[in-house]
PDB file of C-alpha atoms in Angstrom:
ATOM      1  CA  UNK F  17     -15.586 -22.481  -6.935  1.00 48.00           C
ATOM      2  CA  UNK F  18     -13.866 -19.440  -7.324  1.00 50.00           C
ATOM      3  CA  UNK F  19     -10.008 -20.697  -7.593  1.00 67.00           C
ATOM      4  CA  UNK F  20      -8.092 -18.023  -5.566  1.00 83.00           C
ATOM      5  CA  UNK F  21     -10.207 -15.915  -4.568  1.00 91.00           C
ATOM      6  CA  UNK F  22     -12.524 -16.294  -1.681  1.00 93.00           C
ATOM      7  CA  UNK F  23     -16.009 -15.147  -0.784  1.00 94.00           C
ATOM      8  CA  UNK F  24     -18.078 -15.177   2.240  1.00 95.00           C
ATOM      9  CA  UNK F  25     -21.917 -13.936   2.671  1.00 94.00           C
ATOM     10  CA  UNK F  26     -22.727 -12.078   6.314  1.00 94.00           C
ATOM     11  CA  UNK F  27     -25.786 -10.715   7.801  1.00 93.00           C
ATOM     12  CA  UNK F  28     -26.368  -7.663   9.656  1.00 91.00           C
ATOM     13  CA  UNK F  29     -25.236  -9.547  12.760  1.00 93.00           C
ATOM     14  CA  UNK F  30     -21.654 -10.347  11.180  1.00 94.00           C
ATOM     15  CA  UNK F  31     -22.913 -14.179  11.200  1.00 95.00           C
ATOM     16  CA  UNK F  32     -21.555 -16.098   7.942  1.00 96.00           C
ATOM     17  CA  UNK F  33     -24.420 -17.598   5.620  1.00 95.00           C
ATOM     18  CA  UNK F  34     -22.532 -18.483   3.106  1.00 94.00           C
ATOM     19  CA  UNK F  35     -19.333 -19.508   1.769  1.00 95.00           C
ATOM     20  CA  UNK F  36     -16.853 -21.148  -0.109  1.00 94.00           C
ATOM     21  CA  UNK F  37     -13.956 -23.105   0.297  1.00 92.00           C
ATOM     22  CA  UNK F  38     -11.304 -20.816  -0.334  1.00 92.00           C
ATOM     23  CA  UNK F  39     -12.198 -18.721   2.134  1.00 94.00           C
ATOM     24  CA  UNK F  40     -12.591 -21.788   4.277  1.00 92.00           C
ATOM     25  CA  UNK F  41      -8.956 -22.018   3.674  1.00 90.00           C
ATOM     26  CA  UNK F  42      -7.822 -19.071   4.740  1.00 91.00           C
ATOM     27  CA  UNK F  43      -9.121 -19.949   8.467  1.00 91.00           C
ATOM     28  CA  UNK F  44      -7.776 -23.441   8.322  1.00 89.00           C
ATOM     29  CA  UNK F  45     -10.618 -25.026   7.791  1.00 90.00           C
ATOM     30  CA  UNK F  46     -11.319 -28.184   4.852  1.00 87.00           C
ATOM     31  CA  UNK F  47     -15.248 -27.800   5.037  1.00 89.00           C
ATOM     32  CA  UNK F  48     -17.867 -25.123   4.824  1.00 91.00           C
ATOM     33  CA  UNK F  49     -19.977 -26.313   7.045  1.00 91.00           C
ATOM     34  CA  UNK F  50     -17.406 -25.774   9.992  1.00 87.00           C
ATOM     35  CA  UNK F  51     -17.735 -22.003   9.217  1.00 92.00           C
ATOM     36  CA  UNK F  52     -21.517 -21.296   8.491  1.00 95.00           C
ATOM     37  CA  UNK F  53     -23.254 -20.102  11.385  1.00 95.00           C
ATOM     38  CA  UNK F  54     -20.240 -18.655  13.365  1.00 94.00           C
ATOM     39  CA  UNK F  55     -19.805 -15.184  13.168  1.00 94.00           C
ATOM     40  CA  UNK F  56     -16.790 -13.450  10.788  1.00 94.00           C
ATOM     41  CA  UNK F  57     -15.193 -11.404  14.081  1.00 94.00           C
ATOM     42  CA  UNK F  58     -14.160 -14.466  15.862  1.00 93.00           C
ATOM     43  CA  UNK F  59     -11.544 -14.938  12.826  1.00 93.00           C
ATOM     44  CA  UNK F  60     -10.325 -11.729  12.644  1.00 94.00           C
ATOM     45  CA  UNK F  61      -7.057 -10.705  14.264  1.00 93.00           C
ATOM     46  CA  UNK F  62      -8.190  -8.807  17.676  1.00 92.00           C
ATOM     47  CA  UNK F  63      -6.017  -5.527  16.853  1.00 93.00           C
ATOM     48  CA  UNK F  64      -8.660  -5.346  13.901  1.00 94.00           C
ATOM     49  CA  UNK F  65     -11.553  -6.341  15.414  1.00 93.00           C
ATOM     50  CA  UNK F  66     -12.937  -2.732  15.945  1.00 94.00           C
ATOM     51  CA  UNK F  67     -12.085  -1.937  12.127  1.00 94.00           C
ATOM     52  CA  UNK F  68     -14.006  -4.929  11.249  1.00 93.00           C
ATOM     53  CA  UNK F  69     -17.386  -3.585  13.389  1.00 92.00           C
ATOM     54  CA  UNK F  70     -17.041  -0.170  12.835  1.00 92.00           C
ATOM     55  CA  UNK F  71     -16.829  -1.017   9.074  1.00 92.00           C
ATOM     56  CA  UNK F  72     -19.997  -3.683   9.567  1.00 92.00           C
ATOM     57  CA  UNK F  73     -21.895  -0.949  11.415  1.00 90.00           C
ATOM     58  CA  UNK F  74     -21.147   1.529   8.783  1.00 90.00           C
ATOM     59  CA  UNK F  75     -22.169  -0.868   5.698  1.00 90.00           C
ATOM     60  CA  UNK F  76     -25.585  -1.559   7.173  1.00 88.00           C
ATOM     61  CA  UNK F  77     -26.171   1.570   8.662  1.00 86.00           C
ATOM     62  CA  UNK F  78     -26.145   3.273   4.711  1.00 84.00           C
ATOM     63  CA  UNK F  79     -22.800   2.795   3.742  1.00 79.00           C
ATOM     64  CA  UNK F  80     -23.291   0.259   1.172  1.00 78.00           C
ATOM     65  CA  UNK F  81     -19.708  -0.904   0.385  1.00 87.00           C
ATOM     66  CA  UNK F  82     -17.627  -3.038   2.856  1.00 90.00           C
ATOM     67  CA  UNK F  83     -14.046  -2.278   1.596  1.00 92.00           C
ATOM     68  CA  UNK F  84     -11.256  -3.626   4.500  1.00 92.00           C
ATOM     69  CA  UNK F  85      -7.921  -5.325   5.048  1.00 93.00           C
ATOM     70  CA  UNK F  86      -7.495  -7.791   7.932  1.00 94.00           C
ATOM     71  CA  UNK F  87      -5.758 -10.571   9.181  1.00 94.00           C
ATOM     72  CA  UNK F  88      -7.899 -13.810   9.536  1.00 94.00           C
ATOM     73  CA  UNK F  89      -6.504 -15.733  12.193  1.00 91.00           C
ATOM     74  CA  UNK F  90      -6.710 -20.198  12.417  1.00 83.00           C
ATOM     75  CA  UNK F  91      -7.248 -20.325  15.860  1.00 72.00           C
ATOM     76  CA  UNK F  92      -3.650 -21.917  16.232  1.00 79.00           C
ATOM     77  CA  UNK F  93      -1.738 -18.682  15.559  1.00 78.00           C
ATOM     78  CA  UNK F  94      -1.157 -18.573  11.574  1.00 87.00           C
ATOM     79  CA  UNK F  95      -2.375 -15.421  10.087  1.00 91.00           C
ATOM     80  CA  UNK F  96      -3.533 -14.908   6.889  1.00 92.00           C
ATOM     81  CA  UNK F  97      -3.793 -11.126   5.115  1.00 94.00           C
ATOM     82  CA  UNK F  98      -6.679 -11.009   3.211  1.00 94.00           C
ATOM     83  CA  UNK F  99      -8.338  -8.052   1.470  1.00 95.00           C
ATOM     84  CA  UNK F 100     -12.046  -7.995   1.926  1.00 94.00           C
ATOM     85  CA  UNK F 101     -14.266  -6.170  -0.691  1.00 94.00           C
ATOM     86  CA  UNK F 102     -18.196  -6.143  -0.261  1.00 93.00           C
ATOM     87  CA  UNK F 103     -21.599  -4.828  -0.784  1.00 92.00           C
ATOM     88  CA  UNK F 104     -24.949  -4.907   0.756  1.00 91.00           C
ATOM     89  CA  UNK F 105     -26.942  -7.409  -1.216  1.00 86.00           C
ATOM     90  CA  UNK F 106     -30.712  -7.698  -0.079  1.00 86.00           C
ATOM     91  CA  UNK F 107     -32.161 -10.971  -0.093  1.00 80.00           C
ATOM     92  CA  UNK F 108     -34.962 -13.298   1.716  1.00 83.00           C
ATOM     93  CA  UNK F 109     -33.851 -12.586   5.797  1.00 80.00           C
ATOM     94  CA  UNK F 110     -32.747  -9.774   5.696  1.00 86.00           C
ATOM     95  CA  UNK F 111     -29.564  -7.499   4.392  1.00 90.00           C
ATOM     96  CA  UNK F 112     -26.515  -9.368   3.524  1.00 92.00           C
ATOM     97  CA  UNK F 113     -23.121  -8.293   2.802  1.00 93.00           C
ATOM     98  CA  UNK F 114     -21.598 -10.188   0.038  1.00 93.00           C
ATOM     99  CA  UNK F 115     -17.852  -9.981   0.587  1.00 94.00           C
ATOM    100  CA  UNK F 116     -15.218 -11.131  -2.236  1.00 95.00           C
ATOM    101  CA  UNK F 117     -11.711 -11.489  -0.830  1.00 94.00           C
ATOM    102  CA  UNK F 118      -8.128 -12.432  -2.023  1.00 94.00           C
ATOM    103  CA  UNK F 119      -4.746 -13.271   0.252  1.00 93.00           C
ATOM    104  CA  UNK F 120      -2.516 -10.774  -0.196  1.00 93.00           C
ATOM    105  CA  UNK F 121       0.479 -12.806   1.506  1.00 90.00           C
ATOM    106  CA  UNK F 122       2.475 -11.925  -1.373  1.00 93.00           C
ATOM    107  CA  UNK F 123       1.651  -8.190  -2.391  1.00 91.00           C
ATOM    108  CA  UNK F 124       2.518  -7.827   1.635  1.00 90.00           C
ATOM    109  CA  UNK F 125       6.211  -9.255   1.423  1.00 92.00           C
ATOM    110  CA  UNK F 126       7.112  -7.432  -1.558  1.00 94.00           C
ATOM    111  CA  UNK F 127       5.825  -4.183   0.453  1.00 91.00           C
ATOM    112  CA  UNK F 128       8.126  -4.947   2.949  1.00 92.00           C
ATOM    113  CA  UNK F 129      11.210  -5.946   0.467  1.00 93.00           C
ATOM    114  CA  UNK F 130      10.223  -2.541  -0.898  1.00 92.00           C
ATOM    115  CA  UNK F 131      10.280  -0.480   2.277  1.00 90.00           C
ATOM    116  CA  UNK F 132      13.264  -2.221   3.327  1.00 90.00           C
ATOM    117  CA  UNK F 133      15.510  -1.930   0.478  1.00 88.00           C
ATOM    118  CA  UNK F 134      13.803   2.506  -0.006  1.00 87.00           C
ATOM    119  CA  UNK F 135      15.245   2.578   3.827  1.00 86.00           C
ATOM    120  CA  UNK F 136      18.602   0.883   2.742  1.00 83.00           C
ATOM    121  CA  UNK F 137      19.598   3.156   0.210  1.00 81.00           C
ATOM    122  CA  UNK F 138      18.220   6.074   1.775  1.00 79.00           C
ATOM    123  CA  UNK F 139      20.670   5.173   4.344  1.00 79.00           C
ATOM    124  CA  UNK F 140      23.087   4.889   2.127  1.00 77.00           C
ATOM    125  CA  UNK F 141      22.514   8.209   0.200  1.00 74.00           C
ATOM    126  CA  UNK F 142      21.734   9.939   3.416  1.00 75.00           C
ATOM    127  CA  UNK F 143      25.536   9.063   4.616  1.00 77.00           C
ATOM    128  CA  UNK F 144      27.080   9.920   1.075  1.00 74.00           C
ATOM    129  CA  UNK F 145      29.694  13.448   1.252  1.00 80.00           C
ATOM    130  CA  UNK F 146      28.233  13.724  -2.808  1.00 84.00           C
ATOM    131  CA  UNK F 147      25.150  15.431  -3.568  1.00 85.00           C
ATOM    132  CA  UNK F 148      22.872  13.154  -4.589  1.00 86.00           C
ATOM    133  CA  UNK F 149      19.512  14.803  -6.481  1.00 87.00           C
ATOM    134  CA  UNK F 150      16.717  13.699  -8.375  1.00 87.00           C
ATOM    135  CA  UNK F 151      15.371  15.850 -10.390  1.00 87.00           C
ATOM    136  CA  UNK F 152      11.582  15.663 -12.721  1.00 88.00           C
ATOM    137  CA  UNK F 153      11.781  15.669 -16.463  1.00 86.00           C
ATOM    138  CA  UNK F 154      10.499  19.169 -16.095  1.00 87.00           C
ATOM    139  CA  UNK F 155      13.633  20.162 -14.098  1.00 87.00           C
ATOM    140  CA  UNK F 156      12.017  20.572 -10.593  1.00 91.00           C
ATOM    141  CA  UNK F 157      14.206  19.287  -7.786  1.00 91.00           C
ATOM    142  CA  UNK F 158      12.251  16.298  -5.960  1.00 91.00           C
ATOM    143  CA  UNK F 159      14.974  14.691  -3.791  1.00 90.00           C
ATOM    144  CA  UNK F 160      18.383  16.183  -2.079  1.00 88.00           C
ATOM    145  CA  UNK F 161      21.180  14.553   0.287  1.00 87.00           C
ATOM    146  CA  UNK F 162      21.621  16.310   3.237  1.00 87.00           C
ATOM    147  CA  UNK F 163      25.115  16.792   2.003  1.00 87.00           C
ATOM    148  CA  UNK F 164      23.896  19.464  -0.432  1.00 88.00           C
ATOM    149  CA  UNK F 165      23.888  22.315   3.066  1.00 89.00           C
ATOM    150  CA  UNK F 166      27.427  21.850   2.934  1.00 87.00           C
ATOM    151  CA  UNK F 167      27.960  22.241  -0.697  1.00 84.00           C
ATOM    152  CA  UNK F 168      25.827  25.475  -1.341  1.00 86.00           C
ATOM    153  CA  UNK F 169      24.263  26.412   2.620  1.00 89.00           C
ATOM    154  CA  UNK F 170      20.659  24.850   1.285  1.00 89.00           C
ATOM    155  CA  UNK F 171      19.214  22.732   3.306  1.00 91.00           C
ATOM    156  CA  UNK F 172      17.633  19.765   0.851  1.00 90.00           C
ATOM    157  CA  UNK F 173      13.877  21.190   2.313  1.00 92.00           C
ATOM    158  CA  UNK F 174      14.697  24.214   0.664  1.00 90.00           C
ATOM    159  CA  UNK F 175      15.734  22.979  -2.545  1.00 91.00           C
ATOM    160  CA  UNK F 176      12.923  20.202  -2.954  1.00 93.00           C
ATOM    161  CA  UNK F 177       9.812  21.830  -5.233  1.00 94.00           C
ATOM    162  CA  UNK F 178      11.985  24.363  -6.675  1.00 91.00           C
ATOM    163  CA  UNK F 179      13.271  24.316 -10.366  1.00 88.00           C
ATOM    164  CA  UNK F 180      17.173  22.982 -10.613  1.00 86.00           C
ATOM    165  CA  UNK F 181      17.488  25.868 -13.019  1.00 83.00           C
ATOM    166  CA  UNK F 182      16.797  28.849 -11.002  1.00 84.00           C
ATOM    167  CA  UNK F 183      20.660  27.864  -9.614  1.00 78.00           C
ATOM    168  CA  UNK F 184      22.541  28.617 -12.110  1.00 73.00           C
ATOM    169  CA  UNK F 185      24.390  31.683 -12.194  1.00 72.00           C
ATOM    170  CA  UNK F 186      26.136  31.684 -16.152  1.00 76.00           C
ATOM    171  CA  UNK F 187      23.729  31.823 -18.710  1.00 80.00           C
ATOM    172  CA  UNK F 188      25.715  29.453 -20.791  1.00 79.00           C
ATOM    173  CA  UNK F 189      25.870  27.089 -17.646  1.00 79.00           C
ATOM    174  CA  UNK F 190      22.264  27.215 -17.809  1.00 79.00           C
ATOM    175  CA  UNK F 191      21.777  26.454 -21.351  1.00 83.00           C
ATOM    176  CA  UNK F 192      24.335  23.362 -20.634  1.00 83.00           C
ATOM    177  CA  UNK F 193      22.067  21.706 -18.206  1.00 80.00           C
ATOM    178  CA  UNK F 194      18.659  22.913 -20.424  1.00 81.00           C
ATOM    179  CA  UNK F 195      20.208  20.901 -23.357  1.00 85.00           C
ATOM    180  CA  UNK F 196      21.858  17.709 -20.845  1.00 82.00           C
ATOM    181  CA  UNK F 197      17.772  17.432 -19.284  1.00 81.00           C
ATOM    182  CA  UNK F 198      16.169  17.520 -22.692  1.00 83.00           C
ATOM    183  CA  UNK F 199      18.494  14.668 -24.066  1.00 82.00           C
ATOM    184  CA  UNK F 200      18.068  12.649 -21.361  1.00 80.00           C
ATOM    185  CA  UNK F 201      13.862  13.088 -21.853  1.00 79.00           C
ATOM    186  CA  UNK F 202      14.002  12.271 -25.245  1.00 80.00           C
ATOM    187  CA  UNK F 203      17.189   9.478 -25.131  1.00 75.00           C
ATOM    188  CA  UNK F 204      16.444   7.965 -21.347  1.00 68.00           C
ATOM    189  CA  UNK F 205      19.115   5.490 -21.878  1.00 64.00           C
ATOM    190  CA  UNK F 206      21.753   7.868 -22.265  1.00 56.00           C
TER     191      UNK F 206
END
């Protein structure tokens, strides 16, 4: 066995002809032998069915790898994510696809915590009256609030990709912000 990560052997048909138990798991299933012989689609979520035989078709048709994400379903409604990487193995029978693949429950919540708190404070920002801007280590602008038009009549698309330098109109202003950027490059923390 393979501890958490599963593996499953198809053939050109998409009919599983081998496996082991870990990826009997992830169907809801306590035996191999209830999943030999039946073929990998019926599992699969229907919305990525097509994926899943477009991607077969492709594989044996000269493709060669079998790289997909889908949701393998129980039969009684729980869904698991799993992340499917093959490759065409030949072997007495015929072509096979050897397929390795992991659960990736967990890297799919913390996507979504991600996305959800980027759209929170993006909100947030996005409502501030302060300019907000993020600027490289190199001094090129890569974020703006929107509430930078009203401060200098930029909109933030016209700022974004161009150097925070090229606005400064005193030469000692300038040389201010040169020195403040290269400090905080070399001392991050302050």
């Amino acid at each position: 066995e393979t501890g958490d990560v599963g593996f499953i052997t198809i053939d050109k048909d998409g009919v599983i002809v081998d496996c082991n138990s870990r990826f009997a798991s992830y169907i809801g299933k306590t035996d191999v032998a209830g999943v030999i012989g039946d073929e990998l689609k019926n599992w699969i979520a229907e919305y990525y069915r097509t994926d899943y035989l477009k991607k077969l078709d492709q594989t044996f048709g000269g493709g060669n790898q079998f790289d997909i994400i889908v949701d393998l379903e129980n039969g009684k409604g729980h869904k698991v994510p799993v992340d499917f990487r093959g490759k065409i193995l030949l072997a007495d029978g015929g072509p096979r696809i050897i397929i390795i693949c992991k659960d990736i429950t967990e890297f799919r919540r913390i996507e979504e915590e991600i996305r959800r708190s980027e759209q929170k404070y993006r909100l947030l920002i996005e409502e501030l009256r302060d300019v907000v801007v993020r600027i490289s280590p190199e001094g090129i602008i890569e974020y703006c609030s929107p509430a930078i038009t009203k401060f200098s009549g930029h909109s933030p698309e016209d700022l974004v990709g161009s150097s925070v330098f090229d606005y400064f109109i005193h030469q000692h202003e300038l040389e201010q912000a040169q020195k403040i950027l290269e400090d905080l490059n070399h001392n991050p923390s302050s």
